[in-house]
mmCIF file with all atom_site columns, C-alpha atoms in Angstrom:
data_model
loop_
_atom_site.group_PDB
_atom_site.id
_atom_site.type_symbol
_atom_site.label_atom_id
_atom_site.label_alt_id
_atom_site.label_comp_id
_atom_site.label_asym_id
_atom_site.label_entity_id
_atom_site.label_seq_id
_atom_site.pdbx_PDB_ins_code
_atom_site.Cartn_x
_atom_site.Cartn_y
_atom_site.Cartn_z
_atom_site.occupancy
_atom_site.B_iso_or_equiv
_atom_site.pdbx_formal_charge
_atom_site.auth_seq_id
_atom_site.auth_comp_id
_atom_site.auth_asym_id
_atom_site.auth_atom_id
_atom_site.pdbx_PDB_model_num
ATOM 1   C CA . UNK Z 1 1   ? -5.775  35.383  -100.539 1.00 46.00 ? 1   UNK Z CA 1
ATOM 2   C CA . UNK Z 1 2   ? -2.543  33.848  -99.247  1.00 46.00 ? 2   UNK Z CA 1
ATOM 3   C CA . UNK Z 1 3   ? 0.375   33.026  -101.465 1.00 51.00 ? 3   UNK Z CA 1
ATOM 4   C CA . UNK Z 1 4   ? 1.408   29.395  -101.671 1.00 49.00 ? 4   UNK Z CA 1
ATOM 5   C CA . UNK Z 1 5   ? 5.078   28.834  -100.906 1.00 48.00 ? 5   UNK Z CA 1
ATOM 6   C CA . UNK Z 1 6   ? 7.189   26.926  -103.384 1.00 50.00 ? 6   UNK Z CA 1
ATOM 7   C CA . UNK Z 1 7   ? 8.279   23.492  -102.144 1.00 49.00 ? 7   UNK Z CA 1
ATOM 8   C CA . UNK Z 1 8   ? 11.696  23.464  -100.505 1.00 46.00 ? 8   UNK Z CA 1
ATOM 9   C CA . UNK Z 1 9   ? 14.602  22.040  -102.465 1.00 44.00 ? 9   UNK Z CA 1
ATOM 10  C CA . UNK Z 1 10  ? 15.087  18.403  -101.533 1.00 42.00 ? 10  UNK Z CA 1
ATOM 11  C CA . UNK Z 1 11  ? 18.560  17.009  -100.954 1.00 39.00 ? 11  UNK Z CA 1
ATOM 12  C CA . UNK Z 1 12  ? 18.605  13.216  -101.080 1.00 45.00 ? 12  UNK Z CA 1
ATOM 13  C CA . UNK Z 1 13  ? 18.684  11.718  -97.604  1.00 42.00 ? 13  UNK Z CA 1
ATOM 14  C CA . UNK Z 1 14  ? 18.099  15.061  -95.891  1.00 42.00 ? 14  UNK Z CA 1
ATOM 15  C CA . UNK Z 1 15  ? 14.745  16.413  -94.768  1.00 53.00 ? 15  UNK Z CA 1
ATOM 16  C CA . UNK Z 1 16  ? 14.372  19.902  -96.289  1.00 63.00 ? 16  UNK Z CA 1
ATOM 17  C CA . UNK Z 1 17  ? 14.164  22.740  -93.796  1.00 70.00 ? 17  UNK Z CA 1
ATOM 18  C CA . UNK Z 1 18  ? 11.320  25.120  -94.672  1.00 75.00 ? 18  UNK Z CA 1
ATOM 19  C CA . UNK Z 1 19  ? 12.147  28.764  -95.134  1.00 85.00 ? 19  UNK Z CA 1
ATOM 20  C CA . UNK Z 1 20  ? 11.017  31.363  -92.620  1.00 89.00 ? 20  UNK Z CA 1
ATOM 21  C CA . UNK Z 1 21  ? 8.703   32.762  -95.286  1.00 91.00 ? 21  UNK Z CA 1
ATOM 22  C CA . UNK Z 1 22  ? 7.079   29.376  -95.892  1.00 90.00 ? 22  UNK Z CA 1
ATOM 23  C CA . UNK Z 1 23  ? 6.547   28.823  -92.178  1.00 93.00 ? 23  UNK Z CA 1
ATOM 24  C CA . UNK Z 1 24  ? 5.047   32.299  -91.801  1.00 94.00 ? 24  UNK Z CA 1
ATOM 25  C CA . UNK Z 1 25  ? 2.602   31.678  -94.654  1.00 95.00 ? 25  UNK Z CA 1
ATOM 26  C CA . UNK Z 1 26  ? 1.591   28.296  -93.242  1.00 95.00 ? 26  UNK Z CA 1
ATOM 27  C CA . UNK Z 1 27  ? 1.132   29.741  -89.761  1.00 95.00 ? 27  UNK Z CA 1
ATOM 28  C CA . UNK Z 1 28  ? -0.983  32.586  -91.146  1.00 96.00 ? 28  UNK Z CA 1
ATOM 29  C CA . UNK Z 1 29  ? -3.158  30.148  -93.071  1.00 96.00 ? 29  UNK Z CA 1
ATOM 30  C CA . UNK Z 1 30  ? -3.533  27.929  -90.013  1.00 96.00 ? 30  UNK Z CA 1
ATOM 31  C CA . UNK Z 1 31  ? -4.611  30.847  -87.833  1.00 97.00 ? 31  UNK Z CA 1
ATOM 32  C CA . UNK Z 1 32  ? -7.190  31.828  -90.434  1.00 97.00 ? 32  UNK Z CA 1
ATOM 33  C CA . UNK Z 1 33  ? -8.452  28.264  -90.727  1.00 97.00 ? 33  UNK Z CA 1
ATOM 34  C CA . UNK Z 1 34  ? -8.824  27.896  -86.965  1.00 96.00 ? 34  UNK Z CA 1
ATOM 35  C CA . UNK Z 1 35  ? -10.720 31.187  -86.811  1.00 97.00 ? 35  UNK Z CA 1
ATOM 36  C CA . UNK Z 1 36  ? -13.079 29.929  -89.518  1.00 96.00 ? 36  UNK Z CA 1
ATOM 37  C CA . UNK Z 1 37  ? -13.581 26.605  -87.761  1.00 96.00 ? 37  UNK Z CA 1
ATOM 38  C CA . UNK Z 1 38  ? -14.450 28.448  -84.552  1.00 96.00 ? 38  UNK Z CA 1
ATOM 39  C CA . UNK Z 1 39  ? -17.486 29.937  -86.304  1.00 97.00 ? 39  UNK Z CA 1
ATOM 40  C CA . UNK Z 1 40  ? -18.406 26.780  -88.220  1.00 95.00 ? 40  UNK Z CA 1
ATOM 41  C CA . UNK Z 1 41  ? -16.955 27.800  -91.582  1.00 96.00 ? 41  UNK Z CA 1
ATOM 42  C CA . UNK Z 1 42  ? -15.427 24.440  -92.504  1.00 96.00 ? 42  UNK Z CA 1
ATOM 43  C CA . UNK Z 1 43  ? -15.329 25.132  -96.234  1.00 95.00 ? 43  UNK Z CA 1
ATOM 44  C CA . UNK Z 1 44  ? -13.450 28.397  -95.762  1.00 97.00 ? 44  UNK Z CA 1
ATOM 45  C CA . UNK Z 1 45  ? -11.001 26.710  -93.410  1.00 97.00 ? 45  UNK Z CA 1
ATOM 46  C CA . UNK Z 1 46  ? -10.351 23.949  -95.936  1.00 96.00 ? 46  UNK Z CA 1
ATOM 47  C CA . UNK Z 1 47  ? -9.767  26.491  -98.684  1.00 97.00 ? 47  UNK Z CA 1
ATOM 48  C CA . UNK Z 1 48  ? -7.062  28.139  -96.607  1.00 97.00 ? 48  UNK Z CA 1
ATOM 49  C CA . UNK Z 1 49  ? -5.227  24.913  -95.778  1.00 96.00 ? 49  UNK Z CA 1
ATOM 50  C CA . UNK Z 1 50  ? -5.574  22.962  -99.031  1.00 96.00 ? 50  UNK Z CA 1
ATOM 51  C CA . UNK Z 1 51  ? -2.566  24.721  -100.646 1.00 95.00 ? 51  UNK Z CA 1
ATOM 52  C CA . UNK Z 1 52  ? -0.433  23.259  -97.840  1.00 94.00 ? 52  UNK Z CA 1
ATOM 53  C CA . UNK Z 1 53  ? -1.644  19.677  -98.127  1.00 93.00 ? 53  UNK Z CA 1
ATOM 54  C CA . UNK Z 1 54  ? 1.490   18.506  -99.926  1.00 92.00 ? 54  UNK Z CA 1
ATOM 55  C CA . UNK Z 1 55  ? 4.056   20.665  -98.148  1.00 91.00 ? 55  UNK Z CA 1
ATOM 56  C CA . UNK Z 1 56  ? 2.744   21.216  -94.621  1.00 93.00 ? 56  UNK Z CA 1
ATOM 57  C CA . UNK Z 1 57  ? 5.283   21.475  -91.821  1.00 94.00 ? 57  UNK Z CA 1
ATOM 58  C CA . UNK Z 1 58  ? 3.401   22.312  -88.633  1.00 95.00 ? 58  UNK Z CA 1
ATOM 59  C CA . UNK Z 1 59  ? 1.795   19.454  -86.713  1.00 96.00 ? 59  UNK Z CA 1
ATOM 60  C CA . UNK Z 1 60  ? -1.356  21.471  -86.203  1.00 96.00 ? 60  UNK Z CA 1
ATOM 61  C CA . UNK Z 1 61  ? -1.695  22.073  -89.935  1.00 97.00 ? 61  UNK Z CA 1
ATOM 62  C CA . UNK Z 1 62  ? -1.678  18.311  -90.498  1.00 97.00 ? 62  UNK Z CA 1
ATOM 63  C CA . UNK Z 1 63  ? -4.126  17.566  -87.693  1.00 97.00 ? 63  UNK Z CA 1
ATOM 64  C CA . UNK Z 1 64  ? -6.479  20.428  -88.535  1.00 97.00 ? 64  UNK Z CA 1
ATOM 65  C CA . UNK Z 1 65  ? -6.632  19.619  -92.230  1.00 97.00 ? 65  UNK Z CA 1
ATOM 66  C CA . UNK Z 1 66  ? -7.064  15.905  -91.501  1.00 97.00 ? 66  UNK Z CA 1
ATOM 67  C CA . UNK Z 1 67  ? -9.997  16.767  -89.261  1.00 96.00 ? 67  UNK Z CA 1
ATOM 68  C CA . UNK Z 1 68  ? -11.559 18.813  -92.043  1.00 97.00 ? 68  UNK Z CA 1
ATOM 69  C CA . UNK Z 1 69  ? -11.053 15.982  -94.532  1.00 96.00 ? 69  UNK Z CA 1
ATOM 70  C CA . UNK Z 1 70  ? -12.603 13.512  -92.086  1.00 96.00 ? 70  UNK Z CA 1
ATOM 71  C CA . UNK Z 1 71  ? -15.563 15.837  -91.521  1.00 95.00 ? 71  UNK Z CA 1
ATOM 72  C CA . UNK Z 1 72  ? -16.151 15.675  -95.277  1.00 94.00 ? 72  UNK Z CA 1
ATOM 73  C CA . UNK Z 1 73  ? -15.944 11.880  -95.205  1.00 94.00 ? 73  UNK Z CA 1
ATOM 74  C CA . UNK Z 1 74  ? -12.557 11.704  -96.925  1.00 96.00 ? 74  UNK Z CA 1
ATOM 75  C CA . UNK Z 1 75  ? -10.887 9.399   -94.417  1.00 96.00 ? 75  UNK Z CA 1
ATOM 76  C CA . UNK Z 1 76  ? -8.497  7.923   -97.002  1.00 97.00 ? 76  UNK Z CA 1
ATOM 77  C CA . UNK Z 1 77  ? -7.024  11.368  -97.666  1.00 96.00 ? 77  UNK Z CA 1
ATOM 78  C CA . UNK Z 1 78  ? -6.913  12.052  -93.916  1.00 97.00 ? 78  UNK Z CA 1
ATOM 79  C CA . UNK Z 1 79  ? -4.904  8.874   -93.310  1.00 97.00 ? 79  UNK Z CA 1
ATOM 80  C CA . UNK Z 1 80  ? -2.494  9.684   -96.116  1.00 96.00 ? 80  UNK Z CA 1
ATOM 81  C CA . UNK Z 1 81  ? -1.957  13.171  -94.695  1.00 96.00 ? 81  UNK Z CA 1
ATOM 82  C CA . UNK Z 1 82  ? -1.512  11.935  -91.130  1.00 97.00 ? 82  UNK Z CA 1
ATOM 83  C CA . UNK Z 1 83  ? 1.001   9.295   -92.188  1.00 97.00 ? 83  UNK Z CA 1
ATOM 84  C CA . UNK Z 1 84  ? 3.113   12.052  -93.665  1.00 96.00 ? 84  UNK Z CA 1
ATOM 85  C CA . UNK Z 1 85  ? 2.716   13.956  -90.408  1.00 96.00 ? 85  UNK Z CA 1
ATOM 86  C CA . UNK Z 1 86  ? 3.855   10.875  -88.493  1.00 96.00 ? 86  UNK Z CA 1
ATOM 87  C CA . UNK Z 1 87  ? 6.920   10.534  -90.696  1.00 95.00 ? 87  UNK Z CA 1
ATOM 88  C CA . UNK Z 1 88  ? 7.822   14.175  -90.130  1.00 94.00 ? 88  UNK Z CA 1
ATOM 89  C CA . UNK Z 1 89  ? 6.847   14.309  -86.442  1.00 94.00 ? 89  UNK Z CA 1
ATOM 90  C CA . UNK Z 1 90  ? 7.259   10.738  -85.111  1.00 93.00 ? 90  UNK Z CA 1
ATOM 91  C CA . UNK Z 1 91  ? 6.574   11.583  -81.449  1.00 92.00 ? 91  UNK Z CA 1
ATOM 92  C CA . UNK Z 1 92  ? 3.146   13.198  -81.649  1.00 95.00 ? 92  UNK Z CA 1
ATOM 93  C CA . UNK Z 1 93  ? 0.434   11.206  -79.806  1.00 94.00 ? 93  UNK Z CA 1
ATOM 94  C CA . UNK Z 1 94  ? -2.351  13.322  -81.306  1.00 95.00 ? 94  UNK Z CA 1
ATOM 95  C CA . UNK Z 1 95  ? -1.292  12.175  -84.773  1.00 97.00 ? 95  UNK Z CA 1
ATOM 96  C CA . UNK Z 1 96  ? -1.392  8.523   -83.640  1.00 97.00 ? 96  UNK Z CA 1
ATOM 97  C CA . UNK Z 1 97  ? -4.842  9.006   -82.104  1.00 96.00 ? 97  UNK Z CA 1
ATOM 98  C CA . UNK Z 1 98  ? -6.251  10.577  -85.264  1.00 97.00 ? 98  UNK Z CA 1
ATOM 99  C CA . UNK Z 1 99  ? -4.692  7.818   -87.375  1.00 97.00 ? 99  UNK Z CA 1
ATOM 100 C CA . UNK Z 1 100 ? -6.228  5.159   -85.131  1.00 97.00 ? 100 UNK Z CA 1
ATOM 101 C CA . UNK Z 1 101 ? -9.658  6.782   -85.370  1.00 96.00 ? 101 UNK Z CA 1
ATOM 102 C CA . UNK Z 1 102 ? -9.513  7.162   -89.151  1.00 97.00 ? 102 UNK Z CA 1
ATOM 103 C CA . UNK Z 1 103 ? -8.239  3.592   -89.622  1.00 96.00 ? 103 UNK Z CA 1
ATOM 104 C CA . UNK Z 1 104 ? -11.075 2.360   -87.415  1.00 95.00 ? 104 UNK Z CA 1
ATOM 105 C CA . UNK Z 1 105 ? -13.644 4.089   -89.633  1.00 96.00 ? 105 UNK Z CA 1
ATOM 106 C CA . UNK Z 1 106 ? -12.015 2.579   -92.719  1.00 96.00 ? 106 UNK Z CA 1
ATOM 107 C CA . UNK Z 1 107 ? -11.964 -0.906  -91.185  1.00 93.00 ? 107 UNK Z CA 1
ATOM 108 C CA . UNK Z 1 108 ? -8.166  -1.108  -91.234  1.00 94.00 ? 108 UNK Z CA 1
ATOM 109 C CA . UNK Z 1 109 ? -7.976  -3.119  -88.041  1.00 89.00 ? 109 UNK Z CA 1
ATOM 110 C CA . UNK Z 1 110 ? -4.281  -4.000  -88.122  1.00 89.00 ? 110 UNK Z CA 1
ATOM 111 C CA . UNK Z 1 111 ? -3.290  -0.371  -88.618  1.00 95.00 ? 111 UNK Z CA 1
ATOM 112 C CA . UNK Z 1 112 ? -5.664  0.769   -85.901  1.00 94.00 ? 112 UNK Z CA 1
ATOM 113 C CA . UNK Z 1 113 ? -4.079  -1.699  -83.465  1.00 89.00 ? 113 UNK Z CA 1
ATOM 114 C CA . UNK Z 1 114 ? -0.624  -0.391  -84.423  1.00 92.00 ? 114 UNK Z CA 1
ATOM 115 C CA . UNK Z 1 115 ? -1.486  3.210   -83.557  1.00 95.00 ? 115 UNK Z CA 1
ATOM 116 C CA . UNK Z 1 116 ? -3.507  2.298   -80.452  1.00 92.00 ? 116 UNK Z CA 1
ATOM 117 C CA . UNK Z 1 117 ? -0.505  0.330   -79.204  1.00 89.00 ? 117 UNK Z CA 1
ATOM 118 C CA . UNK Z 1 118 ? 1.800   3.282   -79.701  1.00 92.00 ? 118 UNK Z CA 1
ATOM 119 C CA . UNK Z 1 119 ? -0.601  5.502   -77.794  1.00 91.00 ? 119 UNK Z CA 1
ATOM 120 C CA . UNK Z 1 120 ? -0.907  3.049   -74.916  1.00 85.00 ? 120 UNK Z CA 1
ATOM 121 C CA . UNK Z 1 121 ? 2.728   2.196   -74.340  1.00 83.00 ? 121 UNK Z CA 1
ATOM 122 C CA . UNK Z 1 122 ? 4.623   5.338   -75.306  1.00 86.00 ? 122 UNK Z CA 1
ATOM 123 C CA . UNK Z 1 123 ? 3.303   7.178   -72.257  1.00 83.00 ? 123 UNK Z CA 1
ATOM 124 C CA . UNK Z 1 124 ? 3.767   5.541   -68.820  1.00 78.00 ? 124 UNK Z CA 1
ATOM 125 C CA . UNK Z 1 125 ? 0.931   7.724   -67.536  1.00 79.00 ? 125 UNK Z CA 1
ATOM 126 C CA . UNK Z 1 126 ? -1.486  7.035   -70.384  1.00 79.00 ? 126 UNK Z CA 1
ATOM 127 C CA . UNK Z 1 127 ? -5.114  7.427   -69.245  1.00 78.00 ? 127 UNK Z CA 1
ATOM 128 C CA . UNK Z 1 128 ? -7.456  4.496   -68.799  1.00 72.00 ? 128 UNK Z CA 1
ATOM 129 C CA . UNK Z 1 129 ? -9.438  5.145   -71.960  1.00 78.00 ? 129 UNK Z CA 1
ATOM 130 C CA . UNK Z 1 130 ? -6.297  4.623   -74.096  1.00 83.00 ? 130 UNK Z CA 1
ATOM 131 C CA . UNK Z 1 131 ? -6.013  1.026   -72.857  1.00 77.00 ? 131 UNK Z CA 1
ATOM 132 C CA . UNK Z 1 132 ? -9.748  0.486   -73.250  1.00 76.00 ? 132 UNK Z CA 1
ATOM 133 C CA . UNK Z 1 133 ? -9.455  1.585   -76.878  1.00 83.00 ? 133 UNK Z CA 1
ATOM 134 C CA . UNK Z 1 134 ? -6.439  -0.688  -77.439  1.00 82.00 ? 134 UNK Z CA 1
ATOM 135 C CA . UNK Z 1 135 ? -8.226  -3.750  -76.094  1.00 75.00 ? 135 UNK Z CA 1
ATOM 136 C CA . UNK Z 1 136 ? -11.332 -3.014  -78.136  1.00 77.00 ? 136 UNK Z CA 1
ATOM 137 C CA . UNK Z 1 137 ? -9.175  -2.600  -81.263  1.00 83.00 ? 137 UNK Z CA 1
ATOM 138 C CA . UNK Z 1 138 ? -7.463  -5.935  -80.557  1.00 77.00 ? 138 UNK Z CA 1
ATOM 139 C CA . UNK Z 1 139 ? -10.863 -7.529  -80.145  1.00 73.00 ? 139 UNK Z CA 1
ATOM 140 C CA . UNK Z 1 140 ? -12.152 -6.068  -83.419  1.00 76.00 ? 140 UNK Z CA 1
ATOM 141 C CA . UNK Z 1 141 ? -9.028  -6.986  -85.351  1.00 76.00 ? 141 UNK Z CA 1
ATOM 142 C CA . UNK Z 1 142 ? -8.936  -10.751 -84.681  1.00 69.00 ? 142 UNK Z CA 1
ATOM 143 C CA . UNK Z 1 143 ? -5.612  -10.760 -86.486  1.00 62.00 ? 143 UNK Z CA 1
ATOM 144 C CA . UNK Z 1 144 ? -3.732  -13.921 -87.436  1.00 57.00 ? 144 UNK Z CA 1
ATOM 145 C CA . UNK Z 1 145 ? -1.373  -14.544 -84.540  1.00 54.00 ? 145 UNK Z CA 1
ATOM 146 C CA . UNK Z 1 146 ? -3.445  -12.349 -82.223  1.00 55.00 ? 146 UNK Z CA 1
ATOM 147 C CA . UNK Z 1 147 ? -2.432  -14.548 -79.289  1.00 59.00 ? 147 UNK Z CA 1
ATOM 148 C CA . UNK Z 1 148 ? 1.074   -13.134 -79.665  1.00 57.00 ? 148 UNK Z CA 1
ATOM 149 C CA . UNK Z 1 149 ? -0.383  -9.791  -78.608  1.00 61.00 ? 149 UNK Z CA 1
ATOM 150 C CA . UNK Z 1 150 ? -1.795  -11.246 -75.407  1.00 63.00 ? 150 UNK Z CA 1
ATOM 151 C CA . UNK Z 1 151 ? 1.130   -10.049 -73.209  1.00 65.00 ? 151 UNK Z CA 1
ATOM 152 C CA . UNK Z 1 152 ? 0.242   -6.496  -74.238  1.00 66.00 ? 152 UNK Z CA 1
ATOM 153 C CA . UNK Z 1 153 ? -3.382  -7.069  -73.290  1.00 64.00 ? 153 UNK Z CA 1
ATOM 154 C CA . UNK Z 1 154 ? -2.241  -8.425  -69.917  1.00 64.00 ? 154 UNK Z CA 1
ATOM 155 C CA . UNK Z 1 155 ? 0.040   -5.426  -69.411  1.00 66.00 ? 155 UNK Z CA 1
ATOM 156 C CA . UNK Z 1 156 ? -2.877  -3.127  -70.189  1.00 65.00 ? 156 UNK Z CA 1
ATOM 157 C CA . UNK Z 1 157 ? -4.940  -4.943  -67.574  1.00 61.00 ? 157 UNK Z CA 1
ATOM 158 C CA . UNK Z 1 158 ? -2.192  -4.621  -64.983  1.00 63.00 ? 158 UNK Z CA 1
ATOM 159 C CA . UNK Z 1 159 ? -1.760  -0.912  -65.633  1.00 64.00 ? 159 UNK Z CA 1
ATOM 160 C CA . UNK Z 1 160 ? -5.497  -0.395  -65.362  1.00 61.00 ? 160 UNK Z CA 1
ATOM 161 C CA . UNK Z 1 161 ? -5.712  -2.088  -61.969  1.00 59.00 ? 161 UNK Z CA 1
ATOM 162 C CA . UNK Z 1 162 ? -4.847  1.252   -60.364  1.00 60.00 ? 162 UNK Z CA 1
ATOM 163 C CA . UNK Z 1 163 ? -6.960  3.386   -62.690  1.00 62.00 ? 163 UNK Z CA 1
ATOM 164 C CA . UNK Z 1 164 ? -8.887  6.196   -61.025  1.00 61.00 ? 164 UNK Z CA 1
ATOM 165 C CA . UNK Z 1 165 ? -11.596 6.307   -63.656  1.00 61.00 ? 165 UNK Z CA 1
ATOM 166 C CA . UNK Z 1 166 ? -13.943 3.637   -62.366  1.00 55.00 ? 166 UNK Z CA 1
ATOM 167 C CA . UNK Z 1 167 ? -16.294 3.687   -65.356  1.00 63.00 ? 167 UNK Z CA 1
ATOM 168 C CA . UNK Z 1 168 ? -13.390 3.184   -67.766  1.00 62.00 ? 168 UNK Z CA 1
ATOM 169 C CA . UNK Z 1 169 ? -12.018 0.426   -65.566  1.00 62.00 ? 169 UNK Z CA 1
ATOM 170 C CA . UNK Z 1 170 ? -15.391 -1.288  -65.575  1.00 63.00 ? 170 UNK Z CA 1
ATOM 171 C CA . UNK Z 1 171 ? -15.568 -1.024  -69.365  1.00 60.00 ? 171 UNK Z CA 1
ATOM 172 C CA . UNK Z 1 172 ? -12.068 -2.468  -69.600  1.00 63.00 ? 172 UNK Z CA 1
ATOM 173 C CA . UNK Z 1 173 ? -12.933 -5.440  -67.377  1.00 64.00 ? 173 UNK Z CA 1
ATOM 174 C CA . UNK Z 1 174 ? -15.866 -6.322  -69.608  1.00 60.00 ? 174 UNK Z CA 1
ATOM 175 C CA . UNK Z 1 175 ? -13.836 -5.829  -72.787  1.00 60.00 ? 175 UNK Z CA 1
ATOM 176 C CA . UNK Z 1 176 ? -10.979 -7.943  -71.449  1.00 63.00 ? 176 UNK Z CA 1
ATOM 177 C CA . UNK Z 1 177 ? -13.317 -10.673 -70.280  1.00 58.00 ? 177 UNK Z CA 1
ATOM 178 C CA . UNK Z 1 178 ? -15.103 -10.732 -73.630  1.00 59.00 ? 178 UNK Z CA 1
ATOM 179 C CA . UNK Z 1 179 ? -11.832 -10.744 -75.553  1.00 61.00 ? 179 UNK Z CA 1
ATOM 180 C CA . UNK Z 1 180 ? -10.346 -13.518 -73.448  1.00 59.00 ? 180 UNK Z CA 1
ATOM 181 C CA . UNK Z 1 181 ? -13.583 -15.532 -73.374  1.00 50.00 ? 181 UNK Z CA 1
ATOM 182 C CA . UNK Z 1 182 ? -13.815 -15.556 -77.177  1.00 57.00 ? 182 UNK Z CA 1
ATOM 183 C CA . UNK Z 1 183 ? -10.131 -15.820 -78.013  1.00 57.00 ? 183 UNK Z CA 1
ATOM 184 C CA . UNK Z 1 184 ? -8.436  -17.361 -74.976  1.00 54.00 ? 184 UNK Z CA 1
ATOM 185 C CA . UNK Z 1 185 ? -11.172 -18.663 -72.690  1.00 50.00 ? 185 UNK Z CA 1
ATOM 186 C CA . UNK Z 1 186 ? -8.797  -20.503 -70.369  1.00 52.00 ? 186 UNK Z CA 1
ATOM 187 C CA . UNK Z 1 187 ? -7.177  -17.245 -69.276  1.00 53.00 ? 187 UNK Z CA 1
ATOM 188 C CA . UNK Z 1 188 ? -10.336 -15.205 -68.804  1.00 51.00 ? 188 UNK Z CA 1
ATOM 189 C CA . UNK Z 1 189 ? -10.322 -15.377 -65.025  1.00 53.00 ? 189 UNK Z CA 1
ATOM 190 C CA . UNK Z 1 190 ? -6.658  -14.356 -64.767  1.00 57.00 ? 190 UNK Z CA 1
ATOM 191 C CA . UNK Z 1 191 ? -7.232  -11.429 -67.085  1.00 54.00 ? 191 UNK Z CA 1
ATOM 192 C CA . UNK Z 1 192 ? -10.210 -10.294 -65.077  1.00 52.00 ? 192 UNK Z CA 1
ATOM 193 C CA . UNK Z 1 193 ? -8.297  -10.644 -61.813  1.00 55.00 ? 193 UNK Z CA 1
ATOM 194 C CA . UNK Z 1 194 ? -5.447  -8.520  -63.175  1.00 55.00 ? 194 UNK Z CA 1
ATOM 195 C CA . UNK Z 1 195 ? -7.829  -5.736  -64.178  1.00 51.00 ? 195 UNK Z CA 1
ATOM 196 C CA . UNK Z 1 196 ? -10.153 -5.810  -61.188  1.00 53.00 ? 196 UNK Z CA 1
ATOM 197 C CA . UNK Z 1 197 ? -9.385  -4.823  -57.589  1.00 53.00 ? 197 UNK Z CA 1
ATOM 198 C CA . UNK Z 1 198 ? -10.747 -7.217  -54.962  1.00 52.00 ? 198 UNK Z CA 1
ATOM 199 C CA . UNK Z 1 199 ? -13.755 -6.152  -52.944  1.00 51.00 ? 199 UNK Z CA 1
ATOM 200 C CA . UNK Z 1 200 ? -17.320 -7.011  -51.926  1.00 46.00 ? 200 UNK Z CA 1
ATOM 201 C CA . UNK Z 1 201 ? -18.769 -5.328  -55.055  1.00 46.00 ? 201 UNK Z CA 1
ATOM 202 C CA . UNK Z 1 202 ? -16.651 -7.306  -57.472  1.00 46.00 ? 202 UNK Z CA 1
ATOM 203 C CA . UNK Z 1 203 ? -18.768 -9.120  -60.045  1.00 43.00 ? 203 UNK Z CA 1
ATOM 204 C CA . UNK Z 1 204 ? -17.185 -12.074 -61.819  1.00 43.00 ? 204 UNK Z CA 1
ATOM 205 C CA . UNK Z 1 205 ? -17.987 -11.348 -65.459  1.00 39.00 ? 205 UNK Z CA 1
ATOM 206 C CA . UNK Z 1 206 ? -16.133 -14.467 -66.556  1.00 38.00 ? 206 UNK Z CA 1
ATOM 207 C CA . UNK Z 1 207 ? -18.236 -16.900 -64.576  1.00 39.00 ? 207 UNK Z CA 1
#
C-alpha cells in the first residue's frame, strides 16, 4: 500500500512545485498501475492511481487514469482530469487527443472541435488522420458561425494534398465534399480540388 502525499502548499499566482518525495510516490504508483494494466487488472490499476486524482503531476498519470475512467464509462471525470492536465502541461498533444475523444463521446461538439484544431495545427507534420478527424468533428458540430471555420477546413485540405496515406486522403476527400455539399455547396468543387491530386483515377465526388 502506497502512502498518499500531502498536497503541496499553494502560493497565490504560483504553481506549486511538488516535492521529490511526492514525485517518487506518484512515479511508483504509476509504474504499478501500468504493470497491472499490462495484465488486464484495471481495477487494481485504478486503486493505485485514485489517490493522485486531485494532485497528479506527471502527464502519464493524468492520461493513464483518464483512460481507466473512460474504460469504466466515466467520461465526465476523464474530461475534468484531462483539463487539469492541459492546464498544467499545455503542450501535450496526447492530452488534446484524449480530450477530443472523450468530448466526442459526450457529444460536446464545440469542445471536440477545439481540441481537434489544436492537434491539427500545432504540428506542421501532423499526420493525415488528424485532419480527417478535424473535418469530421467540424461536420458533426454544425456550430453557429461554422462558416468562419471554413479557412481551417481549406487549409486542412491543402495540407492533405501531399498526404502519403492514400486511404486517409480518400476518406478526407469524401468528408470534405460532404461537409461542403451540406454546408457550403458552392465551394464543394474547390474543396475537392484542393484535397485531391489530379490523375486518371480521380473520381469527382461533388458531381
